[in-house]
Short mmCIF file of C-alpha atoms in Angstrom, two decimals:
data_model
loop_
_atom_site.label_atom_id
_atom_site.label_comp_id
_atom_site.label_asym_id
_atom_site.label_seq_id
_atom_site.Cartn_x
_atom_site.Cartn_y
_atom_site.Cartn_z
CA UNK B 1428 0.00 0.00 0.00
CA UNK B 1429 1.37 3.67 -0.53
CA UNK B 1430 1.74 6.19 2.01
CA UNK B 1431 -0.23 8.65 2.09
CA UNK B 1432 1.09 11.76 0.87
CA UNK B 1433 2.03 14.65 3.61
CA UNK B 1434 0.34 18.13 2.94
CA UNK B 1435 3.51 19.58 2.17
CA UNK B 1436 4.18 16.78 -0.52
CA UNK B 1437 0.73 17.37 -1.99
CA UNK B 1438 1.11 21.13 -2.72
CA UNK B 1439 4.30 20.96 -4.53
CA UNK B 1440 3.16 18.20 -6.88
CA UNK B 1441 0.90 19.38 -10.34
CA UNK B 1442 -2.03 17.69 -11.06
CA UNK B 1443 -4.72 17.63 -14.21
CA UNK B 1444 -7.31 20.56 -14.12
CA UNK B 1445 -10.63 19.07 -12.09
CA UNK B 1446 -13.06 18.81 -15.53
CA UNK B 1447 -17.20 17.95 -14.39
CA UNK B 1448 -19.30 16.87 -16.81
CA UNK B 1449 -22.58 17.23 -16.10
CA UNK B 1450 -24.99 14.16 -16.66
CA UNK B 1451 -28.10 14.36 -19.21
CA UNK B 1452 -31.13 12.47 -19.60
CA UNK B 1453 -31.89 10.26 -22.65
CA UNK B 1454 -34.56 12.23 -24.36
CA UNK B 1455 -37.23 10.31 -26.00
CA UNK B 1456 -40.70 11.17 -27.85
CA UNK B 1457 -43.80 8.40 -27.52
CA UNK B 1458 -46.01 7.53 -30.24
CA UNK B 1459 -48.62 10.31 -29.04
CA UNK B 1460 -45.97 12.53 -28.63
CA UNK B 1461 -45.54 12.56 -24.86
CA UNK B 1462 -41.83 13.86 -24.09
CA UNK B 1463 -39.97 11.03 -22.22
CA UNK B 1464 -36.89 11.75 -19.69
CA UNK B 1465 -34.48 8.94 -19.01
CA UNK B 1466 -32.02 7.82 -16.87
CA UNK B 1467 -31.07 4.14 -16.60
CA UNK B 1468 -29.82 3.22 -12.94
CA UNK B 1469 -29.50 -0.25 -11.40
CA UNK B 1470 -27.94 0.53 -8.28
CA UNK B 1471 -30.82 -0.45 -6.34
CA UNK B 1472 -33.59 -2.60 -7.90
CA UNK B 1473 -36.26 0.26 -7.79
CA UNK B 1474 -37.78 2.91 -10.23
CA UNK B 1475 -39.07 6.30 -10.38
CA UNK B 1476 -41.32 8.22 -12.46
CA UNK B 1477 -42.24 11.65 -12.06
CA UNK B 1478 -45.57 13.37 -14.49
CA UNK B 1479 -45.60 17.18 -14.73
CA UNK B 1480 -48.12 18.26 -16.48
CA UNK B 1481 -48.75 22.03 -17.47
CA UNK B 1482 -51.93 23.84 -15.66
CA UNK B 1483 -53.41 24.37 -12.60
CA UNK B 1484 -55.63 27.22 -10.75
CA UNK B 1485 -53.92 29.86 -12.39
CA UNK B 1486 -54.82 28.93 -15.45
CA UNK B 1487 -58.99 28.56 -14.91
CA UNK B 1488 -59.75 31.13 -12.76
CA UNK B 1489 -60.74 31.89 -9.61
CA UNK B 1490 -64.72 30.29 -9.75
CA UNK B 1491 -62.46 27.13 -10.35
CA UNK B 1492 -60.26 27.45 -7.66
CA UNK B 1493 -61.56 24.82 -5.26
CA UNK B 1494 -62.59 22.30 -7.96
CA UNK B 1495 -58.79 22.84 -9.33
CA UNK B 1496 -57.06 22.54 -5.84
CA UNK B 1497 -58.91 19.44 -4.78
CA UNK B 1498 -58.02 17.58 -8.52
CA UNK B 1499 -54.46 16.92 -8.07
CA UNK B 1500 -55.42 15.40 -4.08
CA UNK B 1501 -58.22 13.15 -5.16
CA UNK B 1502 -56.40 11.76 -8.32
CA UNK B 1503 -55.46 8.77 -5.54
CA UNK B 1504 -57.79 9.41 -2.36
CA UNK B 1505 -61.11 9.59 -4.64
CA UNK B 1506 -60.35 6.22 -6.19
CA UNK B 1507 -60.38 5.38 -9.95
CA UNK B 1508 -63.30 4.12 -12.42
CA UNK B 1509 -62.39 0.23 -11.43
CA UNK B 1510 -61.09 0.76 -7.88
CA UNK B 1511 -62.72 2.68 -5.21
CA UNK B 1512 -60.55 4.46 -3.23
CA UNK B 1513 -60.22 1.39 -0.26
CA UNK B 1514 -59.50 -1.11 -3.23
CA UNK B 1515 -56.57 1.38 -4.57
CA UNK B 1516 -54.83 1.90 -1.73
CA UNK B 1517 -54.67 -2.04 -0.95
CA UNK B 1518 -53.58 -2.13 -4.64
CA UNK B 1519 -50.65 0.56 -3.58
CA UNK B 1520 -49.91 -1.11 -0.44
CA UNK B 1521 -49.76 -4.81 -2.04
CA UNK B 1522 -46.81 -3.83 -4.69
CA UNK B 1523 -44.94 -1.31 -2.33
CA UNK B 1524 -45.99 1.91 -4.25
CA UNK B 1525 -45.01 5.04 -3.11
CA UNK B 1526 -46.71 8.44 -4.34
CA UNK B 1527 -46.52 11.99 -3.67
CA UNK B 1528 -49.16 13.99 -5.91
CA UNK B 1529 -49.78 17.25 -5.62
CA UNK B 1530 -50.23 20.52 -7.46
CA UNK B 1531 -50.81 24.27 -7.60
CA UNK B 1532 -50.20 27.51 -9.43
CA UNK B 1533 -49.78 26.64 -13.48
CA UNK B 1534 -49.00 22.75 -12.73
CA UNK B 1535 -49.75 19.21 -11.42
CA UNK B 1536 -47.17 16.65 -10.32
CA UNK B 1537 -47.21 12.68 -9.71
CA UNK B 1538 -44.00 11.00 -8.53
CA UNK B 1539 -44.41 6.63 -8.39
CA UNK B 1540 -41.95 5.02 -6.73
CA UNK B 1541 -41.94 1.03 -6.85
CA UNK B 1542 -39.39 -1.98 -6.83
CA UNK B 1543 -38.80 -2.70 -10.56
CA UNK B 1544 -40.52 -5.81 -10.20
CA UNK B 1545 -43.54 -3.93 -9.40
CA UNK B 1546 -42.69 -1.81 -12.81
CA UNK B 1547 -45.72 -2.93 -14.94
CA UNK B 1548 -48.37 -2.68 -12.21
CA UNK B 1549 -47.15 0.56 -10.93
CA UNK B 1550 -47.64 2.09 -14.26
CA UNK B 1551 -50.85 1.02 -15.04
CA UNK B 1552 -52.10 2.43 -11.34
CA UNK B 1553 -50.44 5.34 -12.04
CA UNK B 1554 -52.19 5.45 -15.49
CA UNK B 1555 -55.25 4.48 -13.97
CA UNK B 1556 -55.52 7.50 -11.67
CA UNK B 1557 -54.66 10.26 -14.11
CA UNK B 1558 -56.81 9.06 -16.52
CA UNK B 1559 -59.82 7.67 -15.02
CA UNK B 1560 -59.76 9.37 -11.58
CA UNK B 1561 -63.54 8.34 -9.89
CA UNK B 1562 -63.68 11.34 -7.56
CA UNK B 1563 -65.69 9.80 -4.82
CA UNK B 1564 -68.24 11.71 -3.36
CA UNK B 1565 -67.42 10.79 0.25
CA UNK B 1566 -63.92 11.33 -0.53
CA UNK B 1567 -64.53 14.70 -2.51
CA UNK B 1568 -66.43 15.97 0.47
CA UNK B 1569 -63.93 14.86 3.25
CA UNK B 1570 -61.21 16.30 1.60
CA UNK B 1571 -63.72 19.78 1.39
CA UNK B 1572 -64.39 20.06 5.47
CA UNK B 1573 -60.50 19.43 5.61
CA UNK B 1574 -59.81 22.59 3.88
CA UNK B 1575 -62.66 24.60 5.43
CA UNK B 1576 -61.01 23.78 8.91
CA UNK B 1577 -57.60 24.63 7.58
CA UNK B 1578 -58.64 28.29 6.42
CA UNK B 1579 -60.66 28.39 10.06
CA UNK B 1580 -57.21 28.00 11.18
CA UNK B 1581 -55.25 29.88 9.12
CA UNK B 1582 -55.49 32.94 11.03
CA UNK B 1583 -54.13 30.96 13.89
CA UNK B 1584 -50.51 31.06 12.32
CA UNK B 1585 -49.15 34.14 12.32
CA UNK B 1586 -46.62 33.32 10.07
CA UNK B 1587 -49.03 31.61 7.27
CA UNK B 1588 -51.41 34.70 7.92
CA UNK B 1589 -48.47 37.27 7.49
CA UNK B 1590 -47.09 35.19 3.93
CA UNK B 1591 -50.74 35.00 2.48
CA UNK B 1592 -51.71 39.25 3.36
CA UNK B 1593 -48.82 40.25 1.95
CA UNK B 1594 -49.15 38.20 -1.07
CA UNK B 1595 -52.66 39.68 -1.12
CA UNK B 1596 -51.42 43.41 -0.68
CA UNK B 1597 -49.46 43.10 -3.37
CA UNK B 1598 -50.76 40.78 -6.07
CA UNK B 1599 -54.52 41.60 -5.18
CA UNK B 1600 -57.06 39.65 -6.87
CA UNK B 1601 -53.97 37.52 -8.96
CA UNK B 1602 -53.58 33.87 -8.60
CA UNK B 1603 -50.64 34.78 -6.95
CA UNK B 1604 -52.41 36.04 -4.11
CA UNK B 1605 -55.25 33.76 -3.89
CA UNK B 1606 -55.92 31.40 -0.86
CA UNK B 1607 -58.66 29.21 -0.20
CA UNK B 1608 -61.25 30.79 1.15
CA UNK B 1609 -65.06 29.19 2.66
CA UNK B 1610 -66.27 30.95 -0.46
CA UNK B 1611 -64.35 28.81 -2.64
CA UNK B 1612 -65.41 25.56 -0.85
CA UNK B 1613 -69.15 25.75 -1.25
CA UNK B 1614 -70.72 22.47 -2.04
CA UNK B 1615 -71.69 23.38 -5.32
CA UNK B 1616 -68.02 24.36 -6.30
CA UNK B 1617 -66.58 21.68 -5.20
CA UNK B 1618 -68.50 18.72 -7.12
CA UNK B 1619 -67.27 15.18 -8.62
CA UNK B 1620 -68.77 16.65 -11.71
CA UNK B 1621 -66.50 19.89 -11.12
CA UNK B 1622 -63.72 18.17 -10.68
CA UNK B 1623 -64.13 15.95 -14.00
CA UNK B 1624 -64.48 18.97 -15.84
CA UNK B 1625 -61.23 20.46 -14.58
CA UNK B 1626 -59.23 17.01 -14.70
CA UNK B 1627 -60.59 16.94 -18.76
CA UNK B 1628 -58.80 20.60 -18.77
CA UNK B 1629 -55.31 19.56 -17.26
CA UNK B 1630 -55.10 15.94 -17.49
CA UNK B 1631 -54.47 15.32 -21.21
CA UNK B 1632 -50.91 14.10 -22.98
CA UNK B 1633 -51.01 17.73 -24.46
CA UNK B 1634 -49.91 19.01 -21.11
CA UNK B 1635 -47.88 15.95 -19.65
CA UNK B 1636 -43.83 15.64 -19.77
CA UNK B 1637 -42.53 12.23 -18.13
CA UNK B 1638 -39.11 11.10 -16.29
CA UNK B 1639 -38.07 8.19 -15.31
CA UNK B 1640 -35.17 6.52 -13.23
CA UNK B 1641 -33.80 3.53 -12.46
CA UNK B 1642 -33.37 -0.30 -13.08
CA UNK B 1643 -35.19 -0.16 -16.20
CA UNK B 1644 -34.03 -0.39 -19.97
CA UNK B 1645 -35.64 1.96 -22.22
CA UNK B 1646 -36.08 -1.28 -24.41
CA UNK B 1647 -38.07 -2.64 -21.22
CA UNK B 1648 -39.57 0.97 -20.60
CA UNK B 1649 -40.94 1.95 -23.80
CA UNK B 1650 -43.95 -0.53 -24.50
CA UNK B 1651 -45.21 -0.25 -21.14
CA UNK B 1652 -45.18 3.45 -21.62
CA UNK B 1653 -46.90 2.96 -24.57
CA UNK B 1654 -49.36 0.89 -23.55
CA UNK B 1655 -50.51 3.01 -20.65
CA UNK B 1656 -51.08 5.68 -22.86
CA UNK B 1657 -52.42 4.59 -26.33
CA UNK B 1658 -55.61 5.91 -26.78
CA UNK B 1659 -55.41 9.17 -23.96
CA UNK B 1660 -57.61 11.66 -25.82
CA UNK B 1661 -56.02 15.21 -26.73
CA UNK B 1662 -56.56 17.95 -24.46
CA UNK B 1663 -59.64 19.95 -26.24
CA UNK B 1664 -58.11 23.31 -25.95
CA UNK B 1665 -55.53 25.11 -25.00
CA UNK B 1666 -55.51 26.43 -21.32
CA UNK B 1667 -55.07 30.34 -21.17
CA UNK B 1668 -52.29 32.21 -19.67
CA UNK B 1669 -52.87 33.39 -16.86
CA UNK B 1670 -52.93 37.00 -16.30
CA UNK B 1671 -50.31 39.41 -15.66
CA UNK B 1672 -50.15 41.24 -12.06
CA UNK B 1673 -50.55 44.55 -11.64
CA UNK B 1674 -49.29 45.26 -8.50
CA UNK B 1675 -51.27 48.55 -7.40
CA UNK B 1676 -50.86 48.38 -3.66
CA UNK B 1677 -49.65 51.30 -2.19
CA UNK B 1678 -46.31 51.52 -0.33
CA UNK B 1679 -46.88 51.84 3.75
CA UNK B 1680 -47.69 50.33 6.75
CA UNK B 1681 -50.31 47.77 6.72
CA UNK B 1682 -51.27 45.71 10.19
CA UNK B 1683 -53.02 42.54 10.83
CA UNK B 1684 -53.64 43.01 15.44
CA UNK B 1685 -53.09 39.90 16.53
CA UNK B 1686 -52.75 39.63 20.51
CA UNK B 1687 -49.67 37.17 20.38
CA UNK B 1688 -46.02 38.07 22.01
CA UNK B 1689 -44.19 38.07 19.04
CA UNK B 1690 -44.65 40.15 15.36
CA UNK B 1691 -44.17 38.68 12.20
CA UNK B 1692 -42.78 41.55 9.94
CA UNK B 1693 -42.24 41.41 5.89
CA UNK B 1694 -40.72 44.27 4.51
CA UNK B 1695 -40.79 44.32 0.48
CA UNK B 1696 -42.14 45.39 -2.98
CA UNK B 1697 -41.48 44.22 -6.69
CA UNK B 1698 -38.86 43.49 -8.76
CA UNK B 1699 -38.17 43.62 -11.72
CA UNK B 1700 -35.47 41.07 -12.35
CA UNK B 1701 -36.79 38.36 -14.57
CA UNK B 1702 -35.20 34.59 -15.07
CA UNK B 1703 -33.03 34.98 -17.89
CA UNK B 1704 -29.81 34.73 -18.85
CA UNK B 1705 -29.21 38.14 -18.27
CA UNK B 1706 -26.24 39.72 -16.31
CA UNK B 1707 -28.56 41.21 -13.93
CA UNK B 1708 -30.20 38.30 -13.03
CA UNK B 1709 -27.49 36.08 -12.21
CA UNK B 1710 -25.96 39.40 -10.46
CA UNK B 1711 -29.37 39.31 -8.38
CA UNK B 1712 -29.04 35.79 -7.03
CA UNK B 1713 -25.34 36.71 -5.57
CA UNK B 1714 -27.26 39.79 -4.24
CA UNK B 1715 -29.84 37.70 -2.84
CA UNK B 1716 -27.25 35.57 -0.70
CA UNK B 1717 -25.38 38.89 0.25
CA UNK B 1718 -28.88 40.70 2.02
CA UNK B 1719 -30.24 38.03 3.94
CA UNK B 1720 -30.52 34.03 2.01
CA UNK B 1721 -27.17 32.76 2.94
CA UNK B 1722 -27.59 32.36 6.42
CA UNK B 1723 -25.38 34.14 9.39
CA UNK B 1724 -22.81 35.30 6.98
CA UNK B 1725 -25.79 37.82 5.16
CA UNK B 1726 -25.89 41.13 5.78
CA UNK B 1727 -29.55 41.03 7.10
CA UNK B 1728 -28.60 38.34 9.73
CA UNK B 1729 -25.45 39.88 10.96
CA UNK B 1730 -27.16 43.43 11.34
CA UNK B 1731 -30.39 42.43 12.96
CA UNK B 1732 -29.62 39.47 14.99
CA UNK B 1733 -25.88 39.13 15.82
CA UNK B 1734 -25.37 42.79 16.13
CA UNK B 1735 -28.43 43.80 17.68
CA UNK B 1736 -30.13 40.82 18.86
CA UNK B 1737 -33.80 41.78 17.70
CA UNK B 1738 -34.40 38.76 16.12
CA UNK B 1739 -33.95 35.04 16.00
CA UNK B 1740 -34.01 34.73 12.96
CA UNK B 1741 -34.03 36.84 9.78
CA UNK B 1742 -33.68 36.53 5.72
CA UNK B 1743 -34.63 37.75 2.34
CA UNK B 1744 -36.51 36.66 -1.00
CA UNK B 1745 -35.79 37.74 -3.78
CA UNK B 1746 -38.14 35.78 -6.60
CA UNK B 1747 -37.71 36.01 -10.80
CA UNK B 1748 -40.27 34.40 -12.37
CA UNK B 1749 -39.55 33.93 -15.82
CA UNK B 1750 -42.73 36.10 -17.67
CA UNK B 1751 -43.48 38.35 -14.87
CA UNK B 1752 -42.13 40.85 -12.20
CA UNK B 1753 -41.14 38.95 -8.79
CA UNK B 1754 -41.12 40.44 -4.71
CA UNK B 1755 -38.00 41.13 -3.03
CA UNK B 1756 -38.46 41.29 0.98
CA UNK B 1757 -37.58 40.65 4.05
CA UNK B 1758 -39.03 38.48 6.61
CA UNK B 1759 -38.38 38.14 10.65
CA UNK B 1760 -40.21 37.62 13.84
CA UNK B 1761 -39.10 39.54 16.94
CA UNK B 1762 -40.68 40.20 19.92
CA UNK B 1763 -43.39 42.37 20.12
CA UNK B 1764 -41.83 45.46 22.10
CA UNK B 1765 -38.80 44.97 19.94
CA UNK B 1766 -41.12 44.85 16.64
CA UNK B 1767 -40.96 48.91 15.17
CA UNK B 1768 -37.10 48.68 16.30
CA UNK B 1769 -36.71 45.35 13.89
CA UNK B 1770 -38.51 46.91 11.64
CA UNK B 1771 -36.37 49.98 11.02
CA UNK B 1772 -33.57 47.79 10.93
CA UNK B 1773 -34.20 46.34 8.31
CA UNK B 1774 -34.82 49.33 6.30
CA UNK B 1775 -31.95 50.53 7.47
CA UNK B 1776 -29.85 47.69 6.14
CA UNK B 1777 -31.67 48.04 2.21
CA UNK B 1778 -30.85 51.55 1.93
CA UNK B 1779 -27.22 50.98 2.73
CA UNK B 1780 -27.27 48.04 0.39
CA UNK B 1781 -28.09 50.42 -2.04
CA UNK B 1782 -25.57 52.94 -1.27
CA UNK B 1783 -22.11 51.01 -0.28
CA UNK B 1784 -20.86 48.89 -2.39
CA UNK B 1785 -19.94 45.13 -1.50
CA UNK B 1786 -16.47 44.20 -1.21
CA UNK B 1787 -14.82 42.09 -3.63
CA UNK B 1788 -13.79 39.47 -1.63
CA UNK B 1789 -17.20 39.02 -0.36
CA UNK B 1790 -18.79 39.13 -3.94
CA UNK B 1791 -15.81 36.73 -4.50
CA UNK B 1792 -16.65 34.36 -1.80
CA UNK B 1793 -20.28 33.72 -2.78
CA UNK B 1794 -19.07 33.17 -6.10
CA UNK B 1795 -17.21 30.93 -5.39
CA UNK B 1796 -19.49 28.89 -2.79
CA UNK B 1797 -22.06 29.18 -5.24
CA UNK B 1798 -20.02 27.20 -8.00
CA UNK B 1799 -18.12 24.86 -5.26
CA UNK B 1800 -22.05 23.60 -4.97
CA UNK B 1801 -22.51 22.63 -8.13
CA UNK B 1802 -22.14 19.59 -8.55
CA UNK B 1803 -24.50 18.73 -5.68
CA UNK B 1804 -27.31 19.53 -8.76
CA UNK B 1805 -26.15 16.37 -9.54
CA UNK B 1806 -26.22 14.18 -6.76
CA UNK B 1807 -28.62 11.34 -7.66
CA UNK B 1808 -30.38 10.83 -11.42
CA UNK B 1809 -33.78 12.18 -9.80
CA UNK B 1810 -32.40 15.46 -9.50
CA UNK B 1811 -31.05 15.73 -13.28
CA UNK B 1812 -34.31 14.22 -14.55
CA UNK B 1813 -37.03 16.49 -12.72
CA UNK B 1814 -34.25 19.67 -13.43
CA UNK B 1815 -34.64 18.94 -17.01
CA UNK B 1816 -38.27 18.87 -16.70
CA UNK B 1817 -38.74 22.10 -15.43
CA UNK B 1818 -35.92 23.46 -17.80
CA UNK B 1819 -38.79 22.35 -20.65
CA UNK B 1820 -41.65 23.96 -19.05
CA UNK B 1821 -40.22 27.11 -18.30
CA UNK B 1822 -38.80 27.21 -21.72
CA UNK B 1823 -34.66 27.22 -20.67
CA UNK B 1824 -32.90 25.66 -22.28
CA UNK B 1825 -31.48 21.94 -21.53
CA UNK B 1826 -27.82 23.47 -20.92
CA UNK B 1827 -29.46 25.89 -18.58
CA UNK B 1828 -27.34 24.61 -15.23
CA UNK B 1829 -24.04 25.43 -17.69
CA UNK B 1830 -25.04 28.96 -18.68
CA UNK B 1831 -26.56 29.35 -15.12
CA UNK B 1832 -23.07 28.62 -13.62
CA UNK B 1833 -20.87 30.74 -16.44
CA UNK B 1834 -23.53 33.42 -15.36
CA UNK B 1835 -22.47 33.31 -12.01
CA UNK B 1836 -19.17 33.09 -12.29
CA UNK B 1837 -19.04 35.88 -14.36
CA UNK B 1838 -20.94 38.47 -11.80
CA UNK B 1839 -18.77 41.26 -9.82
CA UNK B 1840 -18.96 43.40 -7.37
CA UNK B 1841 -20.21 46.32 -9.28
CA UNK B 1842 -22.85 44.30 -10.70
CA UNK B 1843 -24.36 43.01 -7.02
CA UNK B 1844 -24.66 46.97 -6.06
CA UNK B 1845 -26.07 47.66 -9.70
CA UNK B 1846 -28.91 45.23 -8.94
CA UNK B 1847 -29.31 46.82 -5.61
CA UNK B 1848 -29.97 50.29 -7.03
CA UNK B 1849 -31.80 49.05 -10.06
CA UNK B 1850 -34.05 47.03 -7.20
CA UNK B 1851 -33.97 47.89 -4.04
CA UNK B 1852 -36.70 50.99 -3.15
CA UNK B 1853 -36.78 50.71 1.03
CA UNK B 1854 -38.81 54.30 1.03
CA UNK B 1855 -41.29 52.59 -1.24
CA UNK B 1856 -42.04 49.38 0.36
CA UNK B 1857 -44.96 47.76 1.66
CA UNK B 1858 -44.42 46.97 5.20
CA UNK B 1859 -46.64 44.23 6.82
CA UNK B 1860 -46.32 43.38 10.99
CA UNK B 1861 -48.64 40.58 12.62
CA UNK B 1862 -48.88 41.62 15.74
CA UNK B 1863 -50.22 43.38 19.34
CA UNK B 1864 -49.88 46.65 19.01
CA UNK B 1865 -50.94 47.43 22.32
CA UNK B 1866 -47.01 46.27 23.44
CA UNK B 1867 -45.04 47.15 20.23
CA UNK B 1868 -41.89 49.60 21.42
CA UNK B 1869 -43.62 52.46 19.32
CA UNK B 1870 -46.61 53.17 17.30
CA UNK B 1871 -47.04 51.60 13.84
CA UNK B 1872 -47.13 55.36 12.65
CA UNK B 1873 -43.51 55.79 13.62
CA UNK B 1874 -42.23 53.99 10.62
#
């Protein structure tokens, strides 16, 4: 056996420049023209396939917003057209299945996982609920109370309450800034016959993109794909965009009394960086890690809570959709007499942002973090697969991780404070506190 080297012999040798290439998925098109993702693995004798398909609430407006939420839950808890919903989950439990379903916004999402001797059944379950979903009545109307009790509660949680108003403030009556309401979950809206009309609207090959992983050949893969989904009528038209914000809310204090100990504060407003390989935005996400999303090294964290212990905990989001403008704000809790103090903080930290310019070496640093993590995008075949998924439904394209890394690489200091100015507008923001005021350290007014 060698020795190991010591780490003086280590640095004075030369060694071959570290290369990474990134992994891609097999792309492959099905006879009804149903994009395929693949990845053969056979380290472990299982497989996984995850369905995206394109629409959701956003996209049918808000007299379908119950009907739409409750589709993607009841694709497995309201049974299918041959099993009722006790006879499908014996099926699931039987072979081992695993799902997670779920949806929201402008999409739907099914992941199967199953040994891949279980392959063929789990498929044609999996078919079997997004095609022929029953939508029991019992199970349509349990699933209905649930959500009445949860937005009985909602108010309960100040930090769910504070999230949802200031969504609302800004995005008004958006899809953005809708929540489910007892208005939404009448009887009447909520309807097997609703949610068949919905499921007709999203459910359809038109819409879906597939991945799949694991011990699997796509020789084995392909005529079971096929099979599941010969015959799956086209959607019958096209869902419609949804519609573009308009953010009208006026900038200023806006509080929701609350007679807890401790305020839940967002301080933010729009932005108008945009996904895109665009300087700006890749100089925004270094920005974003700077003010407050990279934990205690941010400025947000180090000002508020390890200078001047107001908070707990404290940190920014900064979002860039890829059609519209996003939010950029801050979020803490404090204590309720410390809450106006917190509060003008903050502030106080985004106006400097925009005025003093980052150091270098810091700009450097997250740089440099920020590409040291890259190849953890690539730790198992799940993550490439459901990456290049979204890369297709957002429209990026499938080298998108590459030119997101040159982008980032590429960012400098001058850039992070450009995106601060371009962005940042502290006098202008919309300030939201959850909270007593009856023991906050000043009036509301104050700020």
């Amino acid at each position: 056996a060698q020795r190991p080297l010591a780490p003086r012999e280590a640095a004075g040798r030369d060694y071959a420049e570290l290369r990474f290439e990134a992994p891609e998925a097999e792309r492959h098109t099905l006879s009804g023209g149903i994009t395929v993702f693949f990845i053969e693995e056979h380290t472990l004798p299982l497989v996984n396939l995850f369905a995206r398909f394109r629409g959701g609430p956003s996209n049918l407006g808000r007299s379908r917003l119950g009907a739409a939420t409750a589709v993607s839950s009841l694709l497995r808890a309201g049974g299918t057209r041959s099993l009722p919903p006790d006879s499908l989950e014996a099926r699931l439990d039987h072979y081992a299945i695993q799902t997670a379903i779920g949806g929201g916004g402008r999409s739907a999402f099914q992941n199967v996982n199953a040994l891949s001797k279980h392959l063929e059944p789990a498929l044609e379950l999996w078919a079997e609920m997004v095609r022929y979903p029953r939508f029991d009545s019992t199970a349509v109307e349990v699933w209905r109370r649930r959500e009445l009790e949860d937005a009985r509660r909602r108010p309960d949680d100040p930090g769910r309450l504070a999230i949802s108003t200031f969504n609302h403030l800004l995005y008004g009556d958006h899809p953005v800034g809708w929540v489910l309401s007892p208005d939404d979950l009448e009887p009447t809206d909520v309807t097997p016959a609703a949610l068949r009309e919905v499921h007709a609207r999203i459910f359809c090959p038109d819409n879906l993109v597939l991945g799949v992983v694991g011990d699997v050949t796509w020789a084995e893969l392909e005529p079971l794909l096929e099979r599941v989904t010969d015959g799956w009528p086209a959607c019958t038209e096209p869902l419609p965009a949804p519609p573009a914000p308009r953010f009208d809310v006026r900038p200023g204090v806006y509080l929701v009394p609350r007679p807890i100990p401790q305020s839940t504060v967002i301080v933010g407003h729009t932005s108008p960086v945009r996904l895109a390989d665009e300087p700006a935005y890749f100089a925004s996400r270094i920005a974003n890690q700077l003010l407050g999303s990279s934990g205690f090294s941010s400025r947000l964290m180090r000002r508020v809570r390890t200078q001047a212990g107001l908070a707990y905990s404290v940190a920014s989001v900064w979002t860039t959709p890829r059609d519209t403008d996003g939010v950029v704000a801050a979020v803490t809790q404090t204590r309720a007499d410390r809450t106006v103090a917190a509060t003008r903080l903050i502030l106080d930290v985004l106006r400097e942002a925009r005025s003093e310019p980052p150091a270098a070496s810091e700009v450097e640093h997250l740089v440099q973090r920020t590409a040291n993590s890259f190849v953890f995008n690539f730790q198992d075949p799940a993550q490439i697969v459901s990456r290049q998924m979204f890369y297709l439904a957002q429209g990026l394209p499938a080298d998108w991780l590459d030119i997101y890394l040159s982008g980032i690489e590429a960012v400098t200091a001058d850039q992070v404070l450009e995106a601060f100015r371009r962005t940042l507008r502290p006098d202008e923001a919309v300030i939201l506190i959850v909270g007593d005021p009856e023991h906050f350290d000043e009036p509301p007014s104050a700020l």
